[in-house]
Amino acid sequence: MMRRPVFTMHVINMMLALNILLLSCGQGGHSGNAGLVPFGALLADPQQYADQVLCTEGVQVDGFEASGLAASSYTKDGHRYLTEPVIWLEGADIQSREDCTRTGADPSYEFCHVVVCGVFEAGGDYGHGGVYAFQLRGSDTSALPSSTVTSLPL
């Protein structure tokens, strides 16, 4: 009779361990225990998050001399832009990449909705020309292939 409660406890412990493992995997393989910080909260108090490994979500632009993340994008005179402020992405770990569109401009730029992780920096002078106040950097980029890429008019 004593074996049944011991067996039940082992099963419960194994289930708890599996749940913990699954929850930690959901936070991104490369970035360990990085938490998802809303884009607005991240830039509302950047010093609170400086030098921390974290994940955030937004619209990424990728192309010639451009690798930025913003809360959203807009179209003006037929061209698509990121809203300010923009975080420079320097080898950040892209956890998910969806709803991608490619511009018809030359050179072409790709805009995607992403969840991206890395070390957040708020010291300024980042990116091409040192014009970005914030940066999210990582040790590598493991971007997923675009699920849908469509062309935008010029």
mmCIF file of C-alpha atoms in Angstrom:
data_model
loop_
_atom_site.group_PDB
_atom_site.id
_atom_site.type_symbol
_atom_site.label_atom_id
_atom_site.label_comp_id
_atom_site.label_asym_id
_atom_site.label_seq_id
_atom_site.Cartn_x
_atom_site.Cartn_y
_atom_site.Cartn_z
ATOM 1 C CA MET A 1 0.000 0.000 0.000
ATOM 2 C CA MET A 2 2.856 2.430 0.594
ATOM 3 C CA ARG A 3 4.135 2.058 -2.957
ATOM 4 C CA ARG A 4 1.147 3.763 -4.534
ATOM 5 C CA PRO A 5 1.578 7.147 -2.753
ATOM 6 C CA VAL A 6 5.335 7.111 -3.510
ATOM 7 C CA PHE A 7 4.634 6.359 -7.176
ATOM 8 C CA THR A 8 2.042 9.164 -7.261
ATOM 9 C CA MET A 9 4.546 11.609 -5.760
ATOM 10 C CA HIS A 10 7.138 10.661 -8.400
ATOM 11 C CA VAL A 11 4.600 11.263 -11.165
ATOM 12 C CA ILE A 12 3.629 14.620 -9.667
ATOM 13 C CA ASN A 13 7.286 15.661 -9.329
ATOM 14 C CA MET A 14 8.004 14.643 -12.931
ATOM 15 C CA MET A 15 4.985 16.626 -14.156
ATOM 16 C CA LEU A 16 6.108 19.705 -12.215
ATOM 17 C CA ALA A 17 9.640 19.410 -13.601
ATOM 18 C CA LEU A 18 8.281 19.068 -17.144
ATOM 19 C CA ASN A 19 6.075 22.155 -16.681
ATOM 20 C CA ILE A 20 9.040 24.190 -15.456
ATOM 21 C CA LEU A 21 11.118 23.033 -18.424
ATOM 22 C CA LEU A 22 8.358 23.901 -20.902
ATOM 23 C CA LEU A 23 7.818 27.329 -19.367
ATOM 24 C CA SER A 24 11.517 28.167 -19.505
ATOM 25 C CA CYS A 25 11.719 27.049 -23.158
ATOM 26 C CA GLY A 26 8.869 29.383 -24.042
ATOM 27 C CA GLN A 27 11.021 32.348 -23.124
ATOM 28 C CA GLY A 28 13.438 31.792 -25.987
ATOM 29 C CA GLY A 29 16.169 29.255 -26.437
ATOM 30 C CA HIS A 30 19.188 31.529 -26.810
ATOM 31 C CA SER A 31 18.238 34.184 -24.280
ATOM 32 C CA GLY A 32 17.840 32.069 -21.156
ATOM 33 C CA ASN A 33 15.520 33.707 -18.656
ATOM 34 C CA ALA A 34 14.806 36.841 -20.697
ATOM 35 C CA GLY A 35 11.395 38.320 -19.958
ATOM 36 C CA LEU A 36 9.096 40.015 -22.490
ATOM 37 C CA VAL A 37 9.074 43.773 -21.832
ATOM 38 C CA PRO A 38 6.473 45.848 -23.708
ATOM 39 C CA PHE A 39 8.161 48.249 -26.160
ATOM 40 C CA GLY A 40 6.503 51.308 -24.588
ATOM 41 C CA ALA A 41 7.552 50.311 -21.060
ATOM 42 C CA LEU A 42 11.116 49.669 -22.224
ATOM 43 C CA LEU A 43 11.555 53.177 -23.606
ATOM 44 C CA ALA A 44 9.489 54.910 -20.910
ATOM 45 C CA ASP A 45 12.258 54.069 -18.402
ATOM 46 C CA PRO A 46 15.280 52.829 -20.376
ATOM 47 C CA GLN A 47 17.705 53.066 -17.434
ATOM 48 C CA GLN A 48 15.624 50.512 -15.514
ATOM 49 C CA TYR A 49 16.344 47.942 -18.237
ATOM 50 C CA ALA A 50 19.874 49.000 -19.254
ATOM 51 C CA ASP A 51 22.387 46.142 -19.526
ATOM 52 C CA GLN A 52 19.702 43.500 -18.956
ATOM 53 C CA VAL A 53 18.896 40.534 -21.175
ATOM 54 C CA LEU A 54 15.282 40.940 -22.273
ATOM 55 C CA CYS A 55 12.827 40.450 -25.109
ATOM 56 C CA THR A 56 10.484 42.981 -26.674
ATOM 57 C CA GLU A 57 8.033 43.055 -29.541
ATOM 58 C CA GLY A 58 7.607 45.469 -32.429
ATOM 59 C CA VAL A 59 8.140 46.182 -36.122
ATOM 60 C CA GLN A 60 11.598 45.490 -37.503
ATOM 61 C CA VAL A 61 13.094 46.996 -40.635
ATOM 62 C CA ASP A 62 15.944 45.117 -42.243
ATOM 63 C CA GLY A 63 17.892 46.263 -45.278
ATOM 64 C CA PHE A 64 20.892 48.222 -46.506
ATOM 65 C CA GLU A 65 22.388 50.068 -43.498
ATOM 66 C CA ALA A 66 19.140 49.575 -41.576
ATOM 67 C CA SER A 67 18.349 47.221 -38.716
ATOM 68 C CA GLY A 68 15.869 48.857 -36.363
ATOM 69 C CA LEU A 69 12.903 48.074 -34.145
ATOM 70 C CA ALA A 70 9.976 50.368 -33.376
ATOM 71 C CA ALA A 71 6.527 50.106 -31.864
ATOM 72 C CA SER A 72 4.927 50.504 -35.302
ATOM 73 C CA SER A 73 5.396 51.809 -38.825
ATOM 74 C CA TYR A 74 3.591 54.243 -41.100
ATOM 75 C CA THR A 75 3.415 55.077 -44.799
ATOM 76 C CA LYS A 76 4.060 58.574 -46.168
ATOM 77 C CA ASP A 77 4.261 59.513 -49.849
ATOM 78 C CA GLY A 78 4.287 55.842 -50.776
ATOM 79 C CA HIS A 79 7.260 54.955 -48.534
ATOM 80 C CA ARG A 80 7.149 52.987 -45.289
ATOM 81 C CA TYR A 81 8.951 54.243 -42.161
ATOM 82 C CA LEU A 82 9.362 53.174 -38.538
ATOM 83 C CA THR A 83 7.808 55.408 -35.898
ATOM 84 C CA GLU A 84 10.256 57.082 -33.505
ATOM 85 C CA PRO A 85 11.954 56.138 -31.251
ATOM 86 C CA VAL A 86 13.842 53.285 -32.921
ATOM 87 C CA ILE A 87 16.079 50.691 -31.241
ATOM 88 C CA TRP A 88 19.120 49.623 -33.268
ATOM 89 C CA LEU A 89 19.411 45.813 -33.558
ATOM 90 C CA GLU A 90 22.988 44.538 -33.453
ATOM 91 C CA GLY A 91 22.915 40.756 -33.825
ATOM 92 C CA ALA A 92 19.860 40.464 -31.582
ATOM 93 C CA ASP A 93 18.154 37.071 -31.322
ATOM 94 C CA ILE A 94 14.897 37.145 -33.305
ATOM 95 C CA GLN A 95 12.501 34.710 -31.602
ATOM 96 C CA SER A 96 9.607 35.089 -34.059
ATOM 97 C CA ARG A 97 9.156 36.872 -37.369
ATOM 98 C CA GLU A 98 5.736 37.288 -39.010
ATOM 99 C CA ASP A 99 3.692 39.372 -41.446
ATOM 100 C CA CYS A 100 6.719 40.405 -43.492
ATOM 101 C CA THR A 101 6.440 42.834 -46.390
ATOM 102 C CA ARG A 102 9.182 43.920 -48.749
ATOM 103 C CA THR A 103 9.323 47.420 -50.207
ATOM 104 C CA GLY A 104 9.638 47.977 -53.929
ATOM 105 C CA ALA A 105 12.398 50.538 -53.444
ATOM 106 C CA ASP A 106 15.992 50.001 -54.539
ATOM 107 C CA PRO A 107 17.546 48.915 -52.286
ATOM 108 C CA SER A 108 14.671 46.896 -50.894
ATOM 109 C CA TYR A 109 13.763 46.877 -47.187
ATOM 110 C CA GLU A 110 11.788 44.263 -45.306
ATOM 111 C CA PHE A 111 9.359 45.120 -42.503
ATOM 112 C CA CYS A 112 8.280 42.321 -40.126
ATOM 113 C CA HIS A 113 6.463 41.975 -36.831
ATOM 114 C CA VAL A 114 9.051 40.402 -34.490
ATOM 115 C CA VAL A 115 9.798 39.309 -30.968
ATOM 116 C CA VAL A 116 13.486 40.005 -30.437
ATOM 117 C CA CYS A 117 15.813 39.350 -27.496
ATOM 118 C CA GLY A 118 19.224 40.583 -26.433
ATOM 119 C CA VAL A 119 21.087 42.875 -24.076
ATOM 120 C CA PHE A 120 19.395 46.282 -23.958
ATOM 121 C CA GLU A 121 21.761 49.280 -24.004
ATOM 122 C CA ALA A 122 20.804 52.914 -23.495
ATOM 123 C CA GLY A 123 24.094 54.808 -23.834
ATOM 124 C CA GLY A 124 23.483 56.370 -27.264
ATOM 125 C CA ASP A 125 25.564 56.561 -30.457
ATOM 126 C CA TYR A 126 24.477 53.149 -31.782
ATOM 127 C CA GLY A 127 23.938 51.892 -35.308
ATOM 128 C CA HIS A 128 24.736 53.329 -38.699
ATOM 129 C CA GLY A 129 26.083 56.842 -38.179
ATOM 130 C CA GLY A 130 25.651 56.563 -34.400
ATOM 131 C CA VAL A 131 22.182 58.129 -34.560
ATOM 132 C CA TYR A 132 20.306 55.669 -32.340
ATOM 133 C CA ALA A 133 19.928 56.261 -28.600
ATOM 134 C CA PHE A 134 19.162 52.588 -27.838
ATOM 135 C CA GLN A 135 20.467 49.201 -28.910
ATOM 136 C CA LEU A 136 19.483 45.575 -28.472
ATOM 137 C CA ARG A 137 22.490 43.348 -29.071
ATOM 138 C CA GLY A 138 23.071 39.629 -28.977
ATOM 139 C CA SER A 139 25.730 37.119 -29.817
ATOM 140 C CA ASP A 140 24.025 35.868 -32.983
ATOM 141 C CA THR A 141 20.951 36.277 -35.144
ATOM 142 C CA SER A 142 18.707 33.269 -35.560
ATOM 143 C CA ALA A 143 15.977 34.820 -37.663
ATOM 144 C CA LEU A 144 13.254 32.555 -38.890
ATOM 145 C CA PRO A 145 12.420 32.609 -42.606
ATOM 146 C CA SER A 146 9.606 34.963 -43.621
ATOM 147 C CA SER A 147 6.242 33.254 -43.503
ATOM 148 C CA THR A 148 4.691 35.663 -45.986
ATOM 149 C CA VAL A 149 6.560 38.223 -48.030
ATOM 150 C CA THR A 150 4.565 40.561 -50.227
ATOM 151 C CA SER A 151 5.623 43.587 -52.227
ATOM 152 C CA LEU A 152 4.571 47.104 -51.308
ATOM 153 C CA PRO A 153 4.157 49.838 -53.913
ATOM 154 C CA LEU A 154 6.890 52.468 -54.088
#
